[in-house]
């Protein structure tokens, strides 16, 4: 080396002098510490290790007095430490800023303790959440107090079980007639379905409904005579003797005979006529009544009419045989009927109950070819026309 | 002039101690460091413990460099640090491996 290069060598040597390297080492040390604080162990582990190791090596070389090698190491340490710092910039754990809760400055007067959105001042249940439409009170679960399956809201009888068809009310049949009150026109009076649940009235209690009872206020006497009309038949035979005093209530008879028909010798009273057992005799070709027997017959006929007041009208019929002129026979029969009627009237029979009709030969009952037949055809009959 | 035998042995001992002990020690520590680095590598410390792994390698290389300069004392010092970092790297790698294993879902 020439003497002219000595100054340069001294300058170069001074560049890597121990104190300068130590100064650089301090800077590297500071950077390493920064990098460590920035969690470089995690984010730049190789760079951190390189920086620390080379820093150690640099000090080692300095101790050995080899500043050139120390410089190499410190340079490498410096580069590595800066790199570690750079890589660890965003690696440090983030700081959590805990902000102090702002202190309550204004106290709200309108509170909502249960948080149901209804202010306490409007909330009827301020400690229980509930919808506004329920005034802040919890909406209650639908109730069915009578457990009939119909909710109380729809149950007209919420405490009495009943089917939904009856709006939750019990099915009632107050009169127990088997017809529910809802369909019973008379819910408090038992009655058959045919009468819409209303009782069939039978005011007289005779068992015949009033609507079929001709005498709803009088009980039928049920005596076997016209028992279906509902009317009492107090004198069945109409003989004027009440049935309760009539020994023969179905047969007309005078009271003197206890309502039983009187037994006559020459006549008998049937349903439609008063039969005479023998004929009343007239003079030939005349209307004059003859013979004691005829008088007795008329007496009994009159008595029969008196005894049978139910006979309102009796038609006295005169008939002839075919002998002679028809017109004459007709006139004769009429005259003879009139004679009989007169005879009865004489015997105190009400004339209003009598009428006389002559039929002539028009209604024979036997053959006019024989004498016996003609005798039968000549006759007087008492037909009951009205009773 | 003849040296007594005891004096000769003493001189040899001092000579060995002053010249031959350094290389043996540094070589021994370097072998340890090499072994531990191999173990750390097997445990994938280069991936899971990069800080310790890098430091161990740097000290190992520097130790060998110091041996080249016959600076055995420094070489031993760096070799020890290399062993120390390699051990830490291996331990960290083993721990990381255990964490990953336990974190994996168990398949039946």
Short mmCIF file of C-alpha atoms in Angstrom, two decimals:
data_model
loop_
_atom_site.label_atom_id
_atom_site.label_comp_id
_atom_site.label_asym_id
_atom_site.label_seq_id
_atom_site.Cartn_x
_atom_site.Cartn_y
_atom_site.Cartn_z
CA UNK A 1 0.00 0.00 0.00
CA UNK A 2 1.30 3.32 -0.93
CA UNK A 3 1.45 6.15 1.49
CA UNK A 4 -1.19 7.99 -0.53
CA UNK A 5 -3.85 5.33 0.29
CA UNK A 6 -3.38 5.50 4.03
CA UNK A 7 -5.77 8.37 4.55
CA UNK A 8 -8.53 6.49 2.65
CA UNK A 9 -7.89 3.40 4.70
CA UNK A 10 -8.21 5.42 7.84
CA UNK A 11 -11.49 6.94 6.62
CA UNK A 12 -12.90 3.52 5.79
CA UNK A 13 -11.74 2.20 9.07
CA UNK A 14 -13.36 5.06 10.88
CA UNK A 15 -16.65 4.29 9.08
CA UNK A 16 -16.78 0.88 10.75
CA UNK A 17 -15.43 2.02 14.04
CA UNK A 18 -16.62 0.35 17.16
CA UNK A 19 -18.58 3.29 18.55
CA UNK A 20 -20.38 3.86 15.24
CA UNK A 21 -21.34 0.23 15.06
CA UNK A 22 -22.49 0.30 18.65
CA UNK A 23 -24.56 3.38 17.87
CA UNK A 24 -26.11 1.54 14.95
CA UNK A 25 -26.58 -1.47 17.18
CA UNK A 26 -28.57 0.69 19.61
CA UNK A 27 -30.83 1.79 16.80
CA UNK A 28 -31.23 -1.81 15.67
CA UNK A 29 -31.92 -2.79 19.27
CA UNK A 30 -34.65 -0.16 19.46
CA UNK A 31 -36.17 -1.35 16.22
CA UNK A 32 -36.08 -4.93 17.44
CA UNK A 33 -37.88 -3.92 20.60
CA UNK A 34 -40.50 -2.08 18.54
CA UNK A 35 -40.89 -5.08 16.34
CA UNK A 36 -41.29 -7.35 19.33
CA UNK A 37 -43.91 -5.06 20.82
CA UNK A 38 -45.65 -5.17 17.48
CA UNK A 39 -45.82 -8.95 17.75
CA UNK A 40 -43.16 -9.58 15.13
CA UNK A 41 -42.63 -13.03 16.59
CA UNK A 42 -45.90 -13.89 14.87
CA UNK A 43 -45.88 -11.63 11.85
CA UNK A 44 -42.16 -11.45 10.98
CA UNK A 45 -40.50 -14.29 12.85
CA UNK A 46 -37.66 -14.86 10.38
CA UNK A 47 -36.83 -11.17 10.11
CA UNK A 48 -36.91 -10.77 13.88
CA UNK A 49 -34.71 -13.79 14.44
CA UNK A 50 -32.29 -12.60 11.77
CA UNK A 51 -32.11 -9.13 13.30
CA UNK A 52 -31.52 -10.42 16.83
CA UNK A 53 -28.98 -13.04 15.78
CA UNK A 54 -27.01 -10.63 13.64
CA UNK A 55 -27.06 -8.04 16.39
CA UNK A 56 -25.62 -10.70 18.70
CA UNK A 57 -23.06 -11.59 16.09
CA UNK A 58 -22.13 -7.95 15.63
CA UNK A 59 -21.45 -7.55 19.33
CA UNK A 60 -19.46 -10.76 19.25
CA UNK A 61 -17.34 -9.51 16.41
CA UNK A 62 -16.88 -6.21 18.15
CA UNK A 63 -15.65 -8.07 21.20
CA UNK A 64 -13.25 -9.91 18.95
CA UNK A 65 -12.12 -6.57 17.51
CA UNK A 66 -13.32 -7.38 14.03
CA UNK A 67 -15.30 -4.27 13.21
CA UNK A 68 -15.61 -5.16 9.54
CA UNK A 69 -17.48 -8.34 10.24
CA UNK A 70 -19.36 -6.57 12.99
CA UNK A 71 -20.45 -3.99 10.44
CA UNK A 72 -21.65 -6.68 8.07
CA UNK A 73 -23.75 -8.17 10.84
CA UNK A 74 -25.07 -4.89 12.07
CA UNK A 75 -26.04 -3.94 8.52
CA UNK A 76 -27.89 -7.18 8.10
CA UNK A 77 -29.48 -6.77 11.53
CA UNK A 78 -30.58 -3.26 10.63
CA UNK A 79 -32.21 -4.39 7.39
CA UNK A 80 -33.93 -7.28 9.11
CA UNK A 81 -35.15 -5.19 12.01
CA UNK A 82 -36.64 -2.56 9.73
CA UNK A 83 -38.31 -5.27 7.73
CA UNK A 84 -39.67 -6.80 10.93
CA UNK A 85 -41.02 -3.46 12.05
CA UNK A 86 -42.66 -2.92 8.69
CA UNK A 87 -44.23 -6.38 8.61
CA UNK A 88 -45.46 -6.07 12.16
CA UNK A 89 -47.14 -2.74 11.66
CA UNK A 90 -50.63 -4.20 11.57
CA UNK A 91 -49.82 -7.25 13.62
CA UNK A 92 -50.10 -5.89 17.11
CA UNK A 93 -53.22 -6.79 18.96
CA UNK A 94 -55.83 -4.16 18.35
CA UNK A 95 -56.51 -1.87 21.16
CA UNK A 96 -60.01 -2.03 22.56
CA UNK A 97 -61.28 1.37 23.34
CA UNK A 98 -63.66 1.16 26.22
CA UNK A 99 -65.86 4.11 26.12
CA UNK A 100 -67.41 5.26 29.26
CA UNK A 101 -71.15 4.94 29.17
CA UNK A 102 -72.76 8.28 28.85
CA UNK A 103 -74.38 9.27 32.00
CA UNK A 104 -78.11 9.72 32.01
CA UNK A 105 -78.67 13.38 31.62
CA UNK A 106 -82.38 13.54 30.97
CA UNK A 107 -84.67 11.26 32.81
CA UNK A 108 -87.51 10.14 30.62
CA UNK A 109 -90.82 10.67 32.22
CA UNK A 110 -92.57 8.39 29.77
CA UNK A 111 -91.32 4.95 30.69
CA UNK A 112 -92.24 1.54 29.43
CA UNK A 113 -91.10 -0.89 32.08
CA UNK A 114 -92.35 -4.03 30.41
CA UNK A 115 -91.07 -2.91 27.01
CA UNK A 116 -94.29 -3.75 25.24
CA UNK A 117 -94.40 -0.46 23.40
CA UNK A 118 -97.23 0.85 25.52
CA UNK A 119 -96.08 3.64 27.80
CA UNK A 120 -96.60 2.98 31.47
CA UNK A 121 -99.03 5.85 31.74
CA UNK A 122 -101.26 4.12 29.18
CA UNK A 123 -100.40 0.59 30.23
CA UNK A 124 -102.89 -1.09 32.47
CA UNK A 125 -100.36 -3.82 33.11
CA UNK A 126 -97.08 -1.87 33.22
CA UNK A 127 -95.05 -4.83 34.42
CA UNK A 128 -96.53 -7.35 32.00
CA UNK A 129 -96.02 -7.01 28.26
CA UNK A 130 -99.12 -6.93 26.18
CA UNK A 131 -100.42 -5.48 22.93
CA UNK A 132 -101.70 -1.94 22.71
CA UNK A 133 -105.14 -3.12 21.68
CA UNK A 134 -105.32 -4.93 24.98
CA UNK A 135 -104.19 -1.79 26.81
CA UNK A 136 -100.78 -3.20 27.37
CA UNK A 137 -102.01 -6.22 29.23
CA UNK A 138 -101.11 -9.70 28.06
CA UNK A 139 -103.64 -11.19 25.83
CA UNK A 140 -105.11 -14.02 27.72
CA UNK A 141 -105.27 -17.39 26.19
CA UNK A 142 -108.72 -18.17 24.89
CA UNK A 143 -110.77 -19.60 27.73
CA UNK A 144 -113.36 -22.24 27.80
CA UNK A 145 -114.47 -22.27 31.36
CA UNK A 146 -117.16 -24.86 30.95
CA UNK A 147 -114.88 -27.04 28.82
CA UNK A 148 -117.58 -27.57 26.27
CA UNK A 149 -115.26 -26.91 23.37
CA UNK A 150 -116.86 -23.54 22.67
CA UNK A 151 -114.58 -20.69 23.62
CA UNK A 152 -116.03 -18.24 26.07
CA UNK A 153 -115.92 -15.51 23.48
CA UNK A 154 -118.37 -17.47 21.36
CA UNK A 155 -120.15 -19.16 24.22
CA UNK A 156 -123.48 -17.67 25.14
CA UNK A 157 -123.37 -19.77 28.29
CA UNK A 158 -119.68 -19.73 29.24
CA UNK A 159 -120.21 -21.45 32.55
CA UNK A 160 -122.59 -24.12 31.38
CA UNK A 161 -121.43 -26.74 28.93
CA UNK A 162 -123.37 -27.00 25.76
CA UNK A 163 -122.84 -27.92 22.13
CA UNK A 164 -121.67 -25.43 19.56
CA UNK A 165 -124.94 -25.89 17.70
CA UNK A 166 -126.65 -24.35 20.70
CA UNK A 167 -124.08 -21.54 20.94
CA UNK A 168 -122.38 -23.29 23.84
CA UNK A 169 -125.50 -23.35 25.94
CA UNK A 170 -126.82 -26.55 27.40
CA UNK A 171 -129.52 -28.25 25.51
CA UNK A 172 -132.57 -27.67 27.59
CA UNK A 173 -135.87 -29.43 27.60
CA UNK A 174 -137.50 -27.71 30.49
CA UNK A 175 -140.80 -29.50 30.18
CA UNK A 176 -139.13 -32.84 29.56
CA UNK A 177 -141.33 -33.63 26.64
CA UNK A 178 -138.40 -34.73 24.53
CA UNK A 179 -138.53 -31.64 22.40
CA UNK A 180 -135.68 -29.22 22.97
CA UNK A 181 -136.76 -25.83 24.13
CA UNK A 182 -135.30 -24.27 21.02
CA UNK A 183 -137.86 -26.13 18.95
CA UNK A 184 -140.57 -26.29 21.56
CA UNK A 185 -143.34 -23.80 21.09
CA UNK A 186 -144.35 -24.45 24.64
CA UNK A 187 -141.00 -25.05 26.38
CA UNK A 188 -142.56 -25.05 29.81
CA UNK A 189 -145.47 -27.32 28.99
CA UNK A 190 -144.99 -30.85 27.85
CA UNK A 191 -146.53 -31.66 24.56
CA UNK A 192 -146.12 -34.05 21.67
CA UNK A 193 -144.10 -33.33 18.59
CA UNK A 194 -147.28 -33.30 16.54
CA UNK A 195 -148.43 -30.33 18.52
CA UNK A 196 -144.99 -28.60 18.30
CA UNK A 197 -144.21 -29.42 21.90
CA UNK A 198 -147.32 -27.81 23.22
CA UNK A 199 -149.69 -29.80 25.33
CA UNK A 200 -152.75 -31.10 23.67
CA UNK A 201 -155.46 -29.47 25.62
CA UNK A 202 -158.29 -31.47 26.99
CA UNK A 203 -159.99 -29.11 29.31
CA UNK A 204 -162.72 -31.48 30.26
CA UNK A 205 -160.23 -34.28 30.77
CA UNK A 206 -162.22 -36.79 28.87
CA UNK A 207 -159.26 -37.95 26.87
CA UNK A 208 -160.51 -36.35 23.73
CA UNK A 209 -158.36 -33.39 22.65
CA UNK A 210 -160.18 -30.16 22.64
CA UNK A 211 -159.66 -29.74 18.95
CA UNK A 212 -161.57 -32.96 18.39
CA UNK A 213 -163.94 -32.51 21.26
CA UNK A 214 -167.32 -31.19 20.29
CA UNK A 215 -167.89 -30.39 23.91
CA UNK A 216 -164.45 -29.38 25.21
CA UNK A 217 -165.89 -28.18 28.45
CA UNK A 218 -167.99 -31.24 29.12
CA UNK A 219 -166.41 -34.59 29.54
CA UNK A 220 -167.55 -37.45 27.46
CA UNK A 221 -169.46 -39.90 29.66
CA UNK A 222 -167.98 -42.97 28.01
CA UNK A 223 -171.05 -45.05 28.29
CA UNK A 224 -170.68 -46.82 25.00
CA UNK A 225 -172.94 -44.43 23.21
CA UNK A 226 -171.36 -41.91 20.88
CA UNK A 227 -168.22 -41.79 22.99
CA UNK A 228 -166.04 -40.31 20.29
CA UNK A 229 -167.60 -36.92 19.98
CA UNK A 230 -166.45 -35.71 23.37
CA UNK A 231 -169.93 -34.77 24.37
CA UNK A 232 -171.65 -36.40 27.25
CA UNK A 233 -174.75 -38.31 26.35
CA UNK A 234 -176.75 -38.05 29.47
CA UNK A 235 -179.83 -39.57 27.91
CA UNK A 236 -178.68 -41.93 25.31
CA UNK A 237 -182.06 -43.11 24.28
CA UNK A 238 -183.47 -39.61 24.44
CA UNK A 239 -186.46 -40.74 26.37
CA UNK A 240 -186.21 -37.88 28.80
CA UNK A 241 -184.94 -40.14 31.52
CA UNK A 242 -181.34 -39.36 32.35
CA UNK A 243 -179.09 -42.32 31.83
CA UNK A 244 -178.11 -42.40 35.45
CA UNK A 245 -181.70 -43.00 36.31
CA UNK A 246 -182.55 -44.94 33.20
CA UNK A 247 -182.58 -48.65 33.62
CA UNK A 248 -182.59 -48.96 29.90
CA UNK A 249 -180.44 -46.06 28.75
CA UNK A 250 -180.15 -47.40 25.25
CA UNK A 251 -183.86 -48.06 24.93
CA UNK A 252 -186.38 -45.30 25.24
CA UNK A 253 -188.93 -45.74 27.91
CA UNK A 254 -191.15 -43.69 30.15
CA UNK A 255 -189.95 -42.50 33.47
CA UNK A 256 -192.68 -44.46 35.14
CA UNK A 257 -191.07 -47.52 33.76
CA UNK A 258 -187.56 -46.36 34.85
CA UNK A 259 -186.69 -45.39 31.34
CA UNK A 260 -187.31 -48.81 29.96
CA UNK A 261 -189.68 -49.29 27.09
CA UNK A 262 -193.15 -50.15 28.14
CA UNK A 263 -194.37 -53.53 27.07
CA UNK A 264 -197.36 -53.16 24.82
CA UNK A 265 -199.75 -55.91 23.80
CA UNK A 266 -200.70 -54.71 20.38
CA UNK A 267 -197.84 -52.47 19.35
CA UNK A 268 -194.08 -52.40 19.49
CA UNK A 269 -191.75 -49.44 18.98
CA UNK A 270 -188.80 -50.17 16.73
CA UNK A 271 -186.10 -48.00 15.40
CA UNK A 272 -188.06 -46.67 12.47
CA UNK A 273 -191.65 -47.49 13.12
CA UNK A 274 -194.36 -48.29 15.55
CA UNK A 275 -195.51 -51.71 14.58
CA UNK A 276 -199.00 -52.82 15.22
CA UNK A 277 -199.67 -56.52 15.67
CA UNK A 278 -203.19 -56.34 14.30
CA UNK A 279 -204.68 -54.04 11.71
CA UNK A 280 -207.03 -51.25 12.42
CA UNK A 281 -210.32 -52.05 10.82
CA UNK A 282 -212.45 -49.69 8.75
CA UNK A 283 -215.95 -49.92 7.47
CA UNK A 284 -216.07 -51.12 3.85
CA UNK A 285 -215.44 -48.32 1.40
CA UNK A 286 -215.31 -45.91 4.31
CA UNK A 287 -212.77 -44.23 6.59
CA UNK A 288 -214.65 -45.02 9.71
CA UNK A 289 -212.72 -47.02 12.27
CA UNK A 290 -214.62 -49.95 13.56
CA UNK A 291 -214.17 -52.61 16.21
CA UNK A 292 -213.07 -52.58 19.82
CA UNK A 293 -209.74 -54.08 18.96
CA UNK A 294 -209.04 -51.15 16.65
CA UNK A 295 -209.68 -48.81 19.53
CA UNK A 296 -207.27 -50.73 21.75
CA UNK A 297 -204.62 -50.55 19.04
CA UNK A 298 -205.03 -46.82 18.77
CA UNK A 299 -204.85 -46.50 22.53
CA UNK A 300 -201.52 -48.28 22.64
CA UNK A 301 -200.15 -46.33 19.66
CA UNK A 302 -201.09 -43.12 21.41
CA UNK A 303 -199.48 -44.37 24.58
CA UNK A 304 -196.35 -45.40 22.72
CA UNK A 305 -196.07 -41.95 21.27
CA UNK A 306 -196.46 -40.45 24.68
CA UNK A 307 -193.92 -42.81 26.12
CA UNK A 308 -191.39 -42.11 23.40
CA UNK A 309 -190.91 -38.43 23.43
CA UNK A 310 -187.86 -38.81 21.18
CA UNK A 311 -190.18 -39.54 18.32
CA UNK A 312 -190.73 -36.14 16.90
CA UNK A 313 -192.92 -37.05 14.00
CA UNK A 314 -194.79 -40.12 12.91
CA UNK A 315 -196.13 -40.54 9.46
CA UNK A 316 -199.46 -42.36 9.38
CA UNK A 317 -199.61 -44.20 6.09
CA UNK A 318 -202.78 -45.57 4.55
CA UNK A 319 -202.62 -48.40 1.98
CA UNK A 320 -205.29 -50.30 0.02
CA UNK A 321 -205.47 -53.41 -2.12
CA UNK A 322 -205.89 -53.22 -5.85
CA UNK A 323 -209.58 -53.70 -5.89
CA UNK A 324 -211.36 -50.70 -7.29
CA UNK A 325 -210.34 -47.49 -8.91
CA UNK A 326 -206.83 -46.30 -8.17
CA UNK A 327 -207.86 -42.74 -7.50
CA UNK A 328 -210.59 -43.88 -5.30
CA UNK A 329 -208.20 -46.13 -3.45
CA UNK A 330 -205.79 -43.29 -3.05
CA UNK A 331 -208.50 -41.01 -1.69
CA UNK A 332 -209.76 -43.74 0.57
CA UNK A 333 -206.31 -44.44 1.95
CA UNK A 334 -205.79 -40.76 2.62
CA UNK A 335 -209.10 -40.50 4.39
CA UNK A 336 -208.39 -43.54 6.52
CA UNK A 337 -204.93 -42.14 7.47
CA UNK A 338 -206.63 -38.91 8.41
CA UNK A 339 -209.08 -40.85 10.56
CA UNK A 340 -206.30 -42.55 12.44
CA UNK A 341 -204.54 -39.24 12.97
CA UNK A 342 -207.75 -37.76 14.33
CA UNK A 343 -208.15 -40.71 16.65
CA UNK A 344 -204.66 -40.23 18.01
CA UNK A 345 -205.18 -36.52 18.44
CA UNK A 346 -208.30 -37.38 20.40
CA UNK A 347 -206.02 -39.45 22.60
CA UNK A 348 -203.91 -36.35 23.45
CA UNK A 349 -201.15 -36.91 21.00
CA UNK A 350 -199.58 -33.68 19.81
CA UNK A 351 -200.83 -33.06 16.28
CA UNK A 352 -197.44 -31.62 15.39
CA UNK A 353 -195.98 -35.06 15.78
CA UNK A 354 -198.38 -36.56 13.28
CA UNK A 355 -198.89 -36.49 9.62
CA UNK A 356 -201.23 -38.58 7.46
CA UNK A 357 -200.39 -39.82 3.98
CA UNK A 358 -202.48 -42.07 1.71
CA UNK A 359 -200.64 -44.21 -0.76
CA UNK A 360 -203.56 -46.07 -2.27
CA UNK A 361 -202.62 -49.30 -3.89
CA UNK A 362 -199.19 -48.15 -4.90
CA UNK A 363 -197.16 -49.88 -2.20
CA UNK A 364 -198.40 -53.40 -1.82
CA UNK A 365 -196.54 -55.73 0.45
CA UNK A 366 -198.25 -58.87 -0.75
CA UNK A 367 -199.95 -60.19 -3.84
CA UNK A 368 -203.32 -58.75 -4.66
CA UNK A 369 -204.18 -61.96 -6.50
CA UNK A 370 -205.24 -63.76 -3.37
CA UNK A 371 -207.56 -62.85 -0.63
CA UNK A 372 -204.85 -63.22 1.97
CA UNK A 373 -202.55 -61.02 -0.02
CA UNK A 374 -205.17 -58.38 -0.45
CA UNK A 375 -205.80 -58.47 3.31
CA UNK A 376 -202.11 -57.82 3.98
CA UNK A 377 -202.07 -54.97 1.51
CA UNK A 378 -204.96 -53.26 3.25
CA UNK A 379 -203.08 -51.76 6.14
CA UNK A 380 -202.13 -48.76 8.21
CA UNK A 381 -198.48 -48.15 9.13
CA UNK A 382 -196.85 -45.81 11.57
CA UNK A 383 -193.46 -44.83 10.26
CA UNK A 384 -191.20 -42.71 12.42
CA UNK A 385 -190.31 -39.84 10.17
CA UNK A 386 -188.28 -37.88 12.69
CA UNK A 387 -186.90 -38.47 16.10
CA UNK B 1 18.90 -32.47 30.71
CA UNK B 2 16.08 -34.80 31.41
CA UNK B 3 12.49 -33.74 32.34
CA UNK B 4 10.79 -35.56 35.11
CA UNK B 5 7.81 -37.69 33.96
CA UNK B 6 5.26 -35.91 36.05
CA UNK B 7 6.30 -32.57 34.71
CA UNK B 8 5.93 -33.86 31.17
CA UNK B 9 2.36 -35.04 31.78
CA UNK B 10 1.50 -31.71 33.30
CA UNK B 11 2.81 -29.87 30.25
CA UNK B 12 0.80 -32.13 27.95
CA UNK B 13 -2.34 -31.60 29.97
CA UNK B 14 -1.96 -27.85 29.88
CA UNK B 15 -1.25 -27.95 26.14
CA UNK B 16 -4.33 -30.06 25.42
CA UNK B 17 -6.44 -27.89 27.56
CA UNK B 18 -5.23 -24.77 25.84
CA UNK B 19 -5.34 -26.00 22.25
CA UNK B 20 -7.40 -29.17 21.77
CA UNK B 21 -10.40 -28.81 24.13
CA UNK B 22 -12.04 -25.97 22.15
CA UNK B 23 -12.41 -27.83 18.89
CA UNK B 24 -13.72 -30.95 20.65
CA UNK B 25 -16.25 -28.97 22.62
CA UNK B 26 -17.41 -26.92 19.68
CA UNK B 27 -17.65 -30.01 17.50
CA UNK B 28 -19.65 -31.76 20.16
CA UNK B 29 -22.07 -28.83 20.50
CA UNK B 30 -22.32 -28.48 16.77
CA UNK B 31 -23.24 -32.17 16.50
CA UNK B 32 -25.87 -31.61 19.16
CA UNK B 33 -27.12 -28.57 17.31
CA UNK B 34 -27.21 -30.49 14.08
CA UNK B 35 -29.13 -33.33 15.70
CA UNK B 36 -31.62 -30.99 17.32
CA UNK B 37 -32.06 -29.09 14.07
CA UNK B 38 -32.79 -32.36 12.30
CA UNK B 39 -35.33 -33.21 14.98
CA UNK B 40 -36.88 -29.76 14.68
CA UNK B 41 -37.05 -30.14 10.91
CA UNK B 42 -38.75 -33.50 11.32
CA UNK B 43 -41.28 -31.81 13.57
CA UNK B 44 -41.82 -29.22 10.82
CA UNK B 45 -40.45 -26.44 12.99
CA UNK B 46 -39.50 -24.55 9.87
CA UNK B 47 -43.23 -24.00 9.30
CA UNK B 48 -44.66 -23.91 12.77
CA UNK B 49 -41.84 -22.27 14.75
CA UNK B 50 -40.13 -20.06 12.20
CA UNK B 51 -38.61 -17.66 14.75
CA UNK B 52 -36.80 -20.36 16.72
CA UNK B 53 -35.99 -22.32 13.59
CA UNK B 54 -34.41 -19.31 11.88
CA UNK B 55 -32.43 -18.34 14.97
CA UNK B 56 -31.15 -21.89 15.47
CA UNK B 57 -29.93 -22.10 11.91
CA UNK B 58 -28.26 -18.68 12.06
CA UNK B 59 -26.39 -19.59 15.27
CA UNK B 60 -25.48 -23.00 13.85
CA UNK B 61 -24.02 -21.46 10.71
CA UNK B 62 -22.24 -18.76 12.72
CA UNK B 63 -20.83 -21.39 15.06
CA UNK B 64 -19.35 -23.29 12.18
CA UNK B 65 -18.00 -20.02 10.81
CA UNK B 66 -16.30 -19.29 14.13
CA UNK B 67 -14.81 -22.80 14.09
CA UNK B 68 -13.35 -21.86 10.72
CA UNK B 69 -11.79 -18.85 12.31
CA UNK B 70 -10.59 -21.12 15.15
CA UNK B 71 -12.55 -19.00 17.52
CA UNK B 72 -13.76 -22.06 19.40
CA UNK B 73 -15.00 -20.27 22.45
CA UNK B 74 -17.35 -18.20 20.35
CA UNK B 75 -18.20 -21.25 18.28
CA UNK B 76 -19.21 -23.17 21.41
CA UNK B 77 -21.22 -20.21 22.60
CA UNK B 78 -23.13 -19.99 19.29
CA UNK B 79 -23.48 -23.77 19.08
CA UNK B 80 -25.10 -23.80 22.52
CA UNK B 81 -27.51 -21.11 21.40
CA UNK B 82 -28.18 -23.10 18.24
CA UNK B 83 -29.00 -26.16 20.34
CA UNK B 84 -31.15 -24.07 22.63
CA UNK B 85 -33.15 -22.52 19.76
CA UNK B 86 -33.40 -25.85 17.93
CA UNK B 87 -34.79 -27.45 21.07
CA UNK B 88 -37.32 -24.65 21.48
CA UNK B 89 -38.21 -24.88 17.79
CA UNK B 90 -38.83 -28.61 18.07
CA UNK B 91 -40.89 -28.23 21.23
CA UNK B 92 -42.96 -25.48 19.67
CA UNK B 93 -43.45 -27.57 16.53
CA UNK B 94 -44.53 -30.60 18.57
CA UNK B 95 -47.01 -28.47 20.54
CA UNK B 96 -48.37 -26.98 17.35
CA UNK B 97 -48.76 -30.45 15.87
CA UNK B 98 -50.65 -31.58 18.97
CA UNK B 99 -52.95 -28.56 18.75
CA UNK B 100 -53.70 -29.25 15.12
CA UNK B 101 -54.34 -32.92 15.81
CA UNK B 102 -56.75 -32.21 18.64
CA UNK B 103 -58.49 -29.54 16.59
CA UNK B 104 -59.16 -31.92 13.72
CA UNK B 105 -62.62 -33.39 13.72
CA UNK B 106 -62.83 -36.96 14.81
CA UNK B 107 -64.10 -39.21 12.12
CA UNK B 108 -65.60 -42.44 13.10
#
